[in-house]
XYZ file of C-alpha atoms in Angstrom:
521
model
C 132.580 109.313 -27.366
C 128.888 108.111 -26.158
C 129.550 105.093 -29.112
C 132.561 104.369 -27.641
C 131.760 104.287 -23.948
C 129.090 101.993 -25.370
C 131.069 99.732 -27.489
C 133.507 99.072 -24.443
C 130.528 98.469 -22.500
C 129.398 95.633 -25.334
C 132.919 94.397 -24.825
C 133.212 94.152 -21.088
C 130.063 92.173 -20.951
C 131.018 89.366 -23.150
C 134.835 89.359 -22.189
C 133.322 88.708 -18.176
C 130.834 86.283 -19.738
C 133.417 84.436 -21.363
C 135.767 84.772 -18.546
C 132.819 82.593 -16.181
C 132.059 79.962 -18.835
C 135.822 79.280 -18.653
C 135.757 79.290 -15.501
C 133.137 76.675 -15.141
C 134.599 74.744 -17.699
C 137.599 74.439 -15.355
C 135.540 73.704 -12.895
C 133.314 70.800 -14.057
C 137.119 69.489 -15.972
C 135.561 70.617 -19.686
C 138.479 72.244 -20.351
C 140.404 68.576 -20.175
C 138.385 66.454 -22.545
C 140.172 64.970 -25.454
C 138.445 64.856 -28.792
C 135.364 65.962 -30.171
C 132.503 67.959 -27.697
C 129.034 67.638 -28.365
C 127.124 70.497 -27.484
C 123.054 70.010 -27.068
C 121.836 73.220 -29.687
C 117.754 74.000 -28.911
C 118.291 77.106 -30.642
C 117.023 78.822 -27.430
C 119.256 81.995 -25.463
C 120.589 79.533 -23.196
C 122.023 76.939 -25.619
C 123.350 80.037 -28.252
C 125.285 81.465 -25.373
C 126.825 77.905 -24.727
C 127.459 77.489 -28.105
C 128.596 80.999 -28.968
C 130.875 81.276 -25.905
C 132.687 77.475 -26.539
C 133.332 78.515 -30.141
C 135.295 81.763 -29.239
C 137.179 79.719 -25.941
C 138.330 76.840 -28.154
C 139.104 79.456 -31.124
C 141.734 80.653 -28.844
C 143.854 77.974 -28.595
C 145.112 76.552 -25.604
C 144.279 72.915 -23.870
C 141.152 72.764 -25.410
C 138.412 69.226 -26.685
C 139.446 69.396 -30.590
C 136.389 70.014 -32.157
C 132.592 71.763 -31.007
C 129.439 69.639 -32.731
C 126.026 71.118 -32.269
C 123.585 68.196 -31.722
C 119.751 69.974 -32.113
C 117.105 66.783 -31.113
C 113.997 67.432 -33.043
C 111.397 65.629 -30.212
C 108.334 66.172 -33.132
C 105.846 67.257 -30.133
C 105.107 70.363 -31.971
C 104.310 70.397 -35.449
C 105.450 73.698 -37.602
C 107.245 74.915 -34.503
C 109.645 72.014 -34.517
C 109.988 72.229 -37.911
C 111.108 76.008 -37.871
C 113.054 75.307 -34.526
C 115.319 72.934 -36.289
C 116.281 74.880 -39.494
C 116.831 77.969 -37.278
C 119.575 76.136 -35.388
C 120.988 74.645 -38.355
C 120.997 78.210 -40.309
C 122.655 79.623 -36.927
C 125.202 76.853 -37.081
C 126.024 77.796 -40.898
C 126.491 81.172 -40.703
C 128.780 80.714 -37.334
C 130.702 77.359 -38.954
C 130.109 74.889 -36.636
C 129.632 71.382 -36.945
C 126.064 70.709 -36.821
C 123.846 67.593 -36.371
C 119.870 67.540 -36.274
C 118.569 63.930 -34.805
C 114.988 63.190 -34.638
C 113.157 61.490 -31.534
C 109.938 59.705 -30.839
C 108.983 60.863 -27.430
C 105.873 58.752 -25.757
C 104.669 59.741 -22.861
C 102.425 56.546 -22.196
C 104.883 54.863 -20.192
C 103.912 56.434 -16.403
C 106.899 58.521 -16.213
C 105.136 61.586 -18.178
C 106.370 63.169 -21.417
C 108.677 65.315 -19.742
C 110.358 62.556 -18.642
C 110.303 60.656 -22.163
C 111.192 63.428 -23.826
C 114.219 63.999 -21.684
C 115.126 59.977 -21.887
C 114.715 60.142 -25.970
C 117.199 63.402 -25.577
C 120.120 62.144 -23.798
C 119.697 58.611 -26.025
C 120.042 61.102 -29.023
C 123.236 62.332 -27.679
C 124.201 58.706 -26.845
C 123.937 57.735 -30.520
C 125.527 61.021 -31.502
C 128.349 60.207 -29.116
C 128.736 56.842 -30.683
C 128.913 58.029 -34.376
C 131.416 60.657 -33.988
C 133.635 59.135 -31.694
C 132.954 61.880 -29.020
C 133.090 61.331 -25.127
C 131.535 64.620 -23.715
C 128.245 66.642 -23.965
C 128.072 69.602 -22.839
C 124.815 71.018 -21.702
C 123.696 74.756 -21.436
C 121.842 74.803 -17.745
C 122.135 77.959 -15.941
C 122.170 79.217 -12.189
C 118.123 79.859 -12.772
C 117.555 76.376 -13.985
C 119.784 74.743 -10.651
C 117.220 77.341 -8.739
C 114.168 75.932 -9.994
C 115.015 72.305 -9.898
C 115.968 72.899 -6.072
C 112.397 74.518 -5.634
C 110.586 71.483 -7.380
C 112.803 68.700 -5.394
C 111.832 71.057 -1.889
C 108.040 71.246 -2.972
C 108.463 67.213 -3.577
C 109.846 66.445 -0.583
C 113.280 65.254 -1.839
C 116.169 64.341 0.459
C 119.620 65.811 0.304
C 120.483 64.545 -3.289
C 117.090 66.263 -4.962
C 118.325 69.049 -3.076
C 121.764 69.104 -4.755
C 120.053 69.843 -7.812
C 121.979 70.049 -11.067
C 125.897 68.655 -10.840
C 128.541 70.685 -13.032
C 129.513 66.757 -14.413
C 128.098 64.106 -14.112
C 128.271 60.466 -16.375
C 125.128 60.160 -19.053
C 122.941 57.908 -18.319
C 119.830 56.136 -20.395
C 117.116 53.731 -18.998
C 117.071 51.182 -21.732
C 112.825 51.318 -22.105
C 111.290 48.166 -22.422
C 110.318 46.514 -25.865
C 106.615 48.029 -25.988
C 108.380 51.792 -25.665
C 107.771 53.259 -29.480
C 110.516 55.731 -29.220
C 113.338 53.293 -29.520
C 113.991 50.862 -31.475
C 117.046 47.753 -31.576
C 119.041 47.091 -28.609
C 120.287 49.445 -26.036
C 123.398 50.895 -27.419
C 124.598 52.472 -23.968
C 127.240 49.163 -23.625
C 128.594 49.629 -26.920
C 130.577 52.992 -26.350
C 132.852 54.134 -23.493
C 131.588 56.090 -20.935
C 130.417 59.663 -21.756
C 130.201 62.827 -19.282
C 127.737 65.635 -19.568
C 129.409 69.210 -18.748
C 127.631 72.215 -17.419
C 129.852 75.134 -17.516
C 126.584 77.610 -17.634
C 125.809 76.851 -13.870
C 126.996 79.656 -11.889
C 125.613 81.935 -14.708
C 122.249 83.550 -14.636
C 119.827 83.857 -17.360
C 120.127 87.356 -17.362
C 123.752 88.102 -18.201
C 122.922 84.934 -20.837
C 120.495 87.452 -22.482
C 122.887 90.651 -21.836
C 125.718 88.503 -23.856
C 123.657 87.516 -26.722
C 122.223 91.212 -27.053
C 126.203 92.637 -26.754
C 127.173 90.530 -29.972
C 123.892 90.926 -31.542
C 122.468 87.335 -31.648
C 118.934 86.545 -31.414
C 117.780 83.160 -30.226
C 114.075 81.201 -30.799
C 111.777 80.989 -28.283
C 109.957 77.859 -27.524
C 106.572 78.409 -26.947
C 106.074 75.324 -24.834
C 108.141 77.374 -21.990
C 104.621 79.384 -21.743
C 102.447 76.236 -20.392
C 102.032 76.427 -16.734
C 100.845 73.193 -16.454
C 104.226 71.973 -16.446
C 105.575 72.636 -12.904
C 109.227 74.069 -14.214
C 107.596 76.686 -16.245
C 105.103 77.732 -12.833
C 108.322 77.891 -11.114
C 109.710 79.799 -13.375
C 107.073 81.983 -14.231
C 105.427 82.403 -11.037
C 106.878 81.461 -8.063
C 110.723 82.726 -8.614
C 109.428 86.277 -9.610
C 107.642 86.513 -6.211
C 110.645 85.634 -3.982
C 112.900 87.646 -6.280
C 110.360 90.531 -6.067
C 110.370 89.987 -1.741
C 114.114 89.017 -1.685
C 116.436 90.459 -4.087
C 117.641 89.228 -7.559
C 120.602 87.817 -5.326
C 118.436 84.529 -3.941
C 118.782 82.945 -6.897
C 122.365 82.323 -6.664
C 121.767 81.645 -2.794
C 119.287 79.137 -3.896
C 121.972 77.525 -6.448
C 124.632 78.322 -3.444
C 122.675 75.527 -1.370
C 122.390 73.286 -3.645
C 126.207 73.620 -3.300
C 126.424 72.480 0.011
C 123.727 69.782 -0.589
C 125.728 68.214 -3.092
C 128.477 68.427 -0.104
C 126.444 66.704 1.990
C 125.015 64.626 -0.825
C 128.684 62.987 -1.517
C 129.522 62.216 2.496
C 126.314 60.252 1.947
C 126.977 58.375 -0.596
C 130.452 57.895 0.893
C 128.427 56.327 4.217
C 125.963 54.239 1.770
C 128.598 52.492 0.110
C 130.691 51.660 2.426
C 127.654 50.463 4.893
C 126.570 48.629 1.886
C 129.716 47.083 1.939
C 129.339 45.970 5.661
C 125.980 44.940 5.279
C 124.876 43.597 1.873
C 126.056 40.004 0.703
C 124.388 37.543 -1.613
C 123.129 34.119 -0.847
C 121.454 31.504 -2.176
C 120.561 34.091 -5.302
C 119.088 36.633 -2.766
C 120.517 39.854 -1.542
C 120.985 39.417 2.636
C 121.792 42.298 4.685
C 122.626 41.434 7.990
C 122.881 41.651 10.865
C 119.985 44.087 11.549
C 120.752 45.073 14.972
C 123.539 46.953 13.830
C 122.139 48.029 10.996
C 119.529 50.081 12.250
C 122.043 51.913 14.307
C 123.340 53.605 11.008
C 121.265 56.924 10.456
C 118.281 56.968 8.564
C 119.312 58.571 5.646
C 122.209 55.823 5.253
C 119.823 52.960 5.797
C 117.148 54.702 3.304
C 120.666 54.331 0.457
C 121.328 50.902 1.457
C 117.692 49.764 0.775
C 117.848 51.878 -2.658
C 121.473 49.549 -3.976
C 119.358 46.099 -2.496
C 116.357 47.047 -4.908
C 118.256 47.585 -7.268
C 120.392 44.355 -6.786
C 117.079 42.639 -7.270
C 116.137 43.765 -10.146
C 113.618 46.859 -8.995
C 110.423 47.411 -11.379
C 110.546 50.841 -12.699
C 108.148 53.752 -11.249
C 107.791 57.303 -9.843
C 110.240 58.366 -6.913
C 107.232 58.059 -4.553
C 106.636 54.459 -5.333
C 110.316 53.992 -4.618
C 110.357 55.859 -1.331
C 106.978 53.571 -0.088
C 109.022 50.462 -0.969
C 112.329 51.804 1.450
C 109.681 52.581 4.294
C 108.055 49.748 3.841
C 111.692 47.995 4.037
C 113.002 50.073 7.241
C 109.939 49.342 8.854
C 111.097 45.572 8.543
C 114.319 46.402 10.023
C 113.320 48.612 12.908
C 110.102 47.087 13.866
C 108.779 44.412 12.429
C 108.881 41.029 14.769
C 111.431 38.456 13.651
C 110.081 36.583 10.795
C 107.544 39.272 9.055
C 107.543 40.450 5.345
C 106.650 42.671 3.236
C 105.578 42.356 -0.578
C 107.588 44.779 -2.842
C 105.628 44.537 -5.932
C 106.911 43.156 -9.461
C 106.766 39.792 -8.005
C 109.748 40.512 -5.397
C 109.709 40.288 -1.449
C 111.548 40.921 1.286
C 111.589 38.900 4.743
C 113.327 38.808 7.807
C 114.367 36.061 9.929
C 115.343 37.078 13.155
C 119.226 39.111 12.696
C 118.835 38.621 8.611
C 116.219 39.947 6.103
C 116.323 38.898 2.731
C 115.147 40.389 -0.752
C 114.621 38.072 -3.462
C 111.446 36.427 -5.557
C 108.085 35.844 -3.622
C 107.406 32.847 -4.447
C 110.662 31.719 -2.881
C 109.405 32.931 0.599
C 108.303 30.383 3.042
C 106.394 31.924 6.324
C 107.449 29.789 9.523
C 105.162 27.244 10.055
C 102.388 28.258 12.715
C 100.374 24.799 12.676
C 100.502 21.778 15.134
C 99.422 18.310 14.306
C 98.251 15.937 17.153
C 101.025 12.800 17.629
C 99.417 9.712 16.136
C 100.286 6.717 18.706
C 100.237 3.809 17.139
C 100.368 5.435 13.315
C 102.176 8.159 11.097
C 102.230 12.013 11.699
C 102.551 14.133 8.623
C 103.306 17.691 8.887
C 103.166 19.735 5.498
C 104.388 23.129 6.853
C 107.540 21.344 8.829
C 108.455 18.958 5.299
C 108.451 15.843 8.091
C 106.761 12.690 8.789
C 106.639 10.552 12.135
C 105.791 6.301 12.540
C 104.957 5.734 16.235
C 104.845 2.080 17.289
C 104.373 0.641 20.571
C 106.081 -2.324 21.779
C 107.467 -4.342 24.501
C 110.568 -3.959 26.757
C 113.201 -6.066 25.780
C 112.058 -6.341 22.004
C 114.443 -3.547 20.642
C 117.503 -4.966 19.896
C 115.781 -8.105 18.246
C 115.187 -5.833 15.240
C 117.744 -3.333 15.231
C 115.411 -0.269 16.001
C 118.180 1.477 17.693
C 119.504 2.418 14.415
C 118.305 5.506 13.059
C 120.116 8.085 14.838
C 118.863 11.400 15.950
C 116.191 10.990 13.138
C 114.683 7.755 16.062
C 113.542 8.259 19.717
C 112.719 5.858 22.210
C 110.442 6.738 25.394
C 108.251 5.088 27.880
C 104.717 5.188 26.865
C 103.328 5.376 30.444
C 105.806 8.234 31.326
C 103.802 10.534 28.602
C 101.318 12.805 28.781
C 98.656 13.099 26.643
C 98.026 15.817 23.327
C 101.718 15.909 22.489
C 101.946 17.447 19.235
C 104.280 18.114 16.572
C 104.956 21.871 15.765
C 107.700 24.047 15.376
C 108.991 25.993 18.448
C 106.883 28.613 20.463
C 107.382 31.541 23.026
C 108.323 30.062 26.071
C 109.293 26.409 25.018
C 111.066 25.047 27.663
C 113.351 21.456 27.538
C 115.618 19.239 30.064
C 117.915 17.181 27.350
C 118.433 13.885 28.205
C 122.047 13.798 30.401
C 121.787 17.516 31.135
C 121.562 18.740 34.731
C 118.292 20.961 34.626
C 115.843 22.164 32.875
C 116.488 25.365 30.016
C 114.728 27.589 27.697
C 114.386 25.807 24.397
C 116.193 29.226 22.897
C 119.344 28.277 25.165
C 119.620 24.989 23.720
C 119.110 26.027 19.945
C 122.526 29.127 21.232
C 124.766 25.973 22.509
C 124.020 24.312 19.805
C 125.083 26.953 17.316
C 121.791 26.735 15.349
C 121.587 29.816 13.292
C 118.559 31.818 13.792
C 116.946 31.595 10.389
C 116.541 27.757 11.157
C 115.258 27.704 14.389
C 111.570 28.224 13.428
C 111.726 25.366 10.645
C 113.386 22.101 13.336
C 110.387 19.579 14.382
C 109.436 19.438 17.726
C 107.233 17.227 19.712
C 105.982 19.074 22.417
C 103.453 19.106 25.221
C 102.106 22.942 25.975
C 105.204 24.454 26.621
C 107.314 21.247 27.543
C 109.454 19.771 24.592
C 109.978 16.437 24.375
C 111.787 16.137 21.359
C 114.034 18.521 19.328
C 113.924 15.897 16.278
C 117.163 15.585 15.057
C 119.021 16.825 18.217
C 117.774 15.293 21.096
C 115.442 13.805 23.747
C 113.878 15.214 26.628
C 115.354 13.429 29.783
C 112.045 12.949 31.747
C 110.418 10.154 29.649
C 113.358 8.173 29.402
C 114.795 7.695 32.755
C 118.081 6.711 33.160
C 120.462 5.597 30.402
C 121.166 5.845 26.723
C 119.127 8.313 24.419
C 118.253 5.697 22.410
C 117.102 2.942 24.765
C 114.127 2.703 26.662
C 114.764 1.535 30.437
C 111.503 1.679 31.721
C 111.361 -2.174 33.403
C 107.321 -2.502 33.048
C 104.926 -1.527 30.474
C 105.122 -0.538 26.854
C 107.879 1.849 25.144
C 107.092 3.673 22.073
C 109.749 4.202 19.290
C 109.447 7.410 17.426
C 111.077 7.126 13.565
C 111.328 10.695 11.952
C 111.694 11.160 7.982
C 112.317 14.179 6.113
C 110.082 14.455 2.976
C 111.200 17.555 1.702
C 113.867 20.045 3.258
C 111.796 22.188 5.996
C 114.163 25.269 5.991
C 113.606 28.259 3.272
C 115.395 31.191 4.127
C-alpha cells in the first residue's frame, strides 16, 4: 500500500505539472504553431522539464506544432565542462528520441555590452540559423516563475521603468542585433532578413523551480548542473543565491509568484504605454529634409513623461542610434527632454556618434551635427559708401551715396525687396547688420505705428525656424530694414518704398545679395 500511495503521489505531480505547461502553452499561443518547434536544450533541470513535458503534450495528439527539435548551443566559455555539457544533452535526447541539434558559438565579450550579453546575442543567432535550416518558426524557451522574479529584482535594483519591470513576456518575436564587422562571433551577413519572422514561447513562466525539480525527480530524470550558476559575480546568480533566499526566508515561498504577479501588471501597464508612444509618435514625429522633426513642442511636453521618454527612444532610433548600455541611452532621452521642456528656443544638444539634436523655437530636430547651424549671434557695422559682408547671415550689402533725382537715370529702382532706398541725413549712426534681437522693434513703411519686430515676422507668416536667419539692418533696438521684406517708414518719408523723397541732400541705395542660403534648420 505505502508503494502505492507513493506511486500515485509520483503521478499526481507530473500529471499537475503537465497540466500548467499546457496551460501556458495556451496561454503564450504555443499550442497554435504550425510546423516544427525548436526547443533551446542546456541540459540543465529547467530545460529537461521543458523538453520532457513538450514531448509527452505533443505525444498525445491533439492541435499540436508537428515536430519537437532540441537545439543545445555549445558557447565554448568553459573548456571540459562544455564539452561534457553537450554530449549529456545529446545522450538525453537519444535515449528519449528527440530530434536533436548541437550548434557551436563564439561568444566575445569585448564589445561593451559584457559576455553575458554576447553570449545571450550568439544564443538566440544560433536559434536564428537553426530556425532557418529546418524550416521552423517558433522557439520555445524554458524560463520559469523564479527566473521572471529575478529579472524583476535586477531591472528594480537598475532603476528600470515600467517595461524592465514587466520582466520576461510569455511570447515575444526573436530578435538579433546584427554586430558590427570587427565582432569575432559572427561571421557573413546578418541572416535575420532572410527567414520569416520567428516567436520565442515561454510556457515554464508561471512554474517555479521547485515543482521543475519535484517533476524531474517523479519520473526519475537527472539533469547537469552548470557550474557557472555558482559565480556571484554575475548579478543573476547573487540574486538568486542571495538575495531571493532572504526575502523568501522573511516573506514566504509565496513572494516569488507575487513578484512574477507584478511583473504581470507591469507588462499591463507596459502595453497602454506603448499604445500612448505610438500613437504620440504618430502625432508628433515627421521627417524633413532627411531629419526626424517632432513638433510642435508645446504640446508635446504636455504628454506625460514616460510617453515623451518612448517618443525620444523611436527618434534615436530613426536616426540611426550608436549602440551602448541602457544608461547611456537614458542620458541621451534626458538630455533630449531637457531640450523640450527647458531649453531656450534655439539650443542643442550633442548626442554622440556624430548625431545632434536642436530646437528652433516650436520644432527640434535630430539629424547629423555637422548639418546644424547655431543662429547667428554677430553684428557687422554698415559700410557707407562700400560692401558689408556677413558670414553667419550668407549675405552681402553695396551702399552708395548719391544725389536726388539721379535714380531713375540708371534704373536703381530695380532690384526689388533685395534694394532699399533712404535718406542719408535721416540716419543715425552705427547701424549694423545682424539678425533679430530681444526687443527689436519696427514701423514698416505705409503702416500706421510702430510694432514689435516679432508681430511683423506673425503677419507675415514667417515660420519660426527662419526668423533668426532674415538680415536686418538695425540701430540698437530700432530696425530699419527687414531685407527682403521691407523698409522702415522713418527714413524714407513719404512715398514709394523704393524711392527716396527727401528734396535736399544725399540718398543712399542699399543693394542686398545672397551668397549662400542663410537658413539651416
Amino acid at each position: 500500500m505505502p508503494d502505492e500511495l507513493s506511486e500515485r503521489r509520483l503521478n499526481d505531480i507530473i500529471r499537475d505539472f503537465e497540466a500548467k505547461v499546457r496551460k501556458g502553452c495556451l496561454r503564450s499561443g504555443l499550442r497554435d504553431v504550425k510546423g516544427h518547434l525548436l526547443a533551446g536544450f542546456s541540459g540543465g533541470a529547467d530545460s529537461t522539464a521543458l523538453l520532457l513535458s513538450l514531448k509527452s503534450l505533443m505525444s498525445g495528439g491533439g492541435r499540436w506544432p508537428a515536430s519537437l527539435v532540441a537545439v543545445h548551443v555549445e558557447h565554448g566559455l568553459r573548456p571540459g565542462s562544455s564539452e561534457r555539457d553537450a554530449l549529456h544533452a545529446e545522450e538525453f535526447c537519444q535515449n528519449h528520441k528527440i530530434a536533436f541539434r548541437r550548434v557551436g558559438v563564439r561568444v566575445d565579450g569585448s564589445g561593451g555590452h559584457g559576455l553575458e550579453d554576447a553570449a545571450r546575442r550568439a544564443r538566440r543567432r544560433a536559434f536564428i540559423d537553426s530556425a532557418r535550416e529546418t524550416g521552423a518558426r517558433a522557439v520555445a524557451l524554458a524560463h520559469t516563475q523564479d527566473d521572471q522574479a529575478e529579472t524583476v529584482l535586477m531591472h528594480l535594483f537598475e532603476g528600470a521603468g515600467v517595461r524592465g519591470i514587466a520582466g520576461i513576456r510569455p511570447r515575444n518575436r526573436l530578435e538579433v542585433n546584427p554586430p558590427g564587422k570587427g565582432d569575432p562571433s559572427y561571421a557573413g551577413e546578418p541572416r535575420a532578413s532572410n527567414i520569416p519572422e520567428i516567436e520565442i514561447f515561454r510556457p515554464l513562466l508561471e512554474i517555479s523551480r521547485t515543482e521543475i525539480e519535484d517533476y524531474l525527480r517523479a519520473r526519475n530524470i537527472g539533469w547537469a548542473e552548470d557550474e557557472s550558476n555558482d559565480d556571484e559575480a554575475r548579478l543573476r546568480n547573487l540574486v538568486r543565491r542571495q538575495v531571493i533566499p532572504i526575502i523568501r526566508e522573511n516573506m514566504g515561498t509565496g513572494v516569488i509568484g507575487r513578484i512574477a504577479g507584478s511583473a504581470n501588471h507591469a507588462a499591463d501597464a507596459a502595453e497602454a504605454l506603448i499604445k500612448a508612444v505610438d500613437d504620440a509618435g504618430n502625432s508628433f514625429l515627421s521627417e524633413e529634409n532627411g531629419r526626424i522633426r517632432l513638433a510642435p513642442v508645446a504640446g508635446f511636453i504636455l504628454l506625460p513623461r514616460a510617453v515623451r521618454a518612448g517618443v525620444w527612444a523611436a527618434a534615436l532610433d530613426r536616426v540611426e542610434r550608436p549602440g551602448g548600455r541602457r544608461r547611456a541611452l537614458e542620458r541621451l532621452i534626458e538630455n533630449l527632454d531637457h531640450l523640450a521642456v527647458e531649453e531656450g528656443p534655439s539650443a542643442q544638444v550633442s548626442l554622440a556618434g556624430g548625431m545632434a539634436a536642436w530646437r528652433r523655437y516650436d520644432a527640434i530636430y535630430l539629424g547629423p551635427e555637422s548639418e546644424y547651424t547655431p543662429p547667428p549671434r554677430g553684428e557687422v557695422p554698415l559700410a557707407v559708401p562700400g560692401r558689408t559682408r556677413h558670414e553667419e547671415l550668407g549675405l552681402e550689402i553695396d551702399a552708395e551715396l548719391g544725389e536726388y533725382g539721379q535714380l531713375q537715370e540708371d534704373g536703381e529702382d530695380s532690384g526689388g525687396n533685395m534694394t532699399a532706398l533712404f535718406d542719408h541725413d535721416l540716419l543715425p549712426k552705427g547701424i549694423v547688420l545682424r539678425n533679430r534681437r530681444a526687443g527689436d522693434r519696427f514701423k514698416p513703411a505705409g503702416a500706421p505705428g510702430e510694432r514689435k519686430l516679432k508681430e511683423f515676422f506673425i503677419d507675415r507668416k514667417i515660420p519660426r525656424q527662419e526668423r533668426d536667419f532674415i538680415p536686418i539692418l538695425a540701430f540698437e533696438r530700432e530696425v530699419i530694414w527687414v531685407v527682403g521684406q521691407a523698409v522702415s517708414g522713418r527714413y524714407q518719408g513719404e512715398g514709394a518704398s523704393v524711392q527716396a523723397t527727401s528734396r535736399h541732400g544725399k540718398r543712399l541705395i542699399l543693394k542686398a545679395r545672397l551668397f549662400r542660403k542663410p537658413l539651416e534648420i
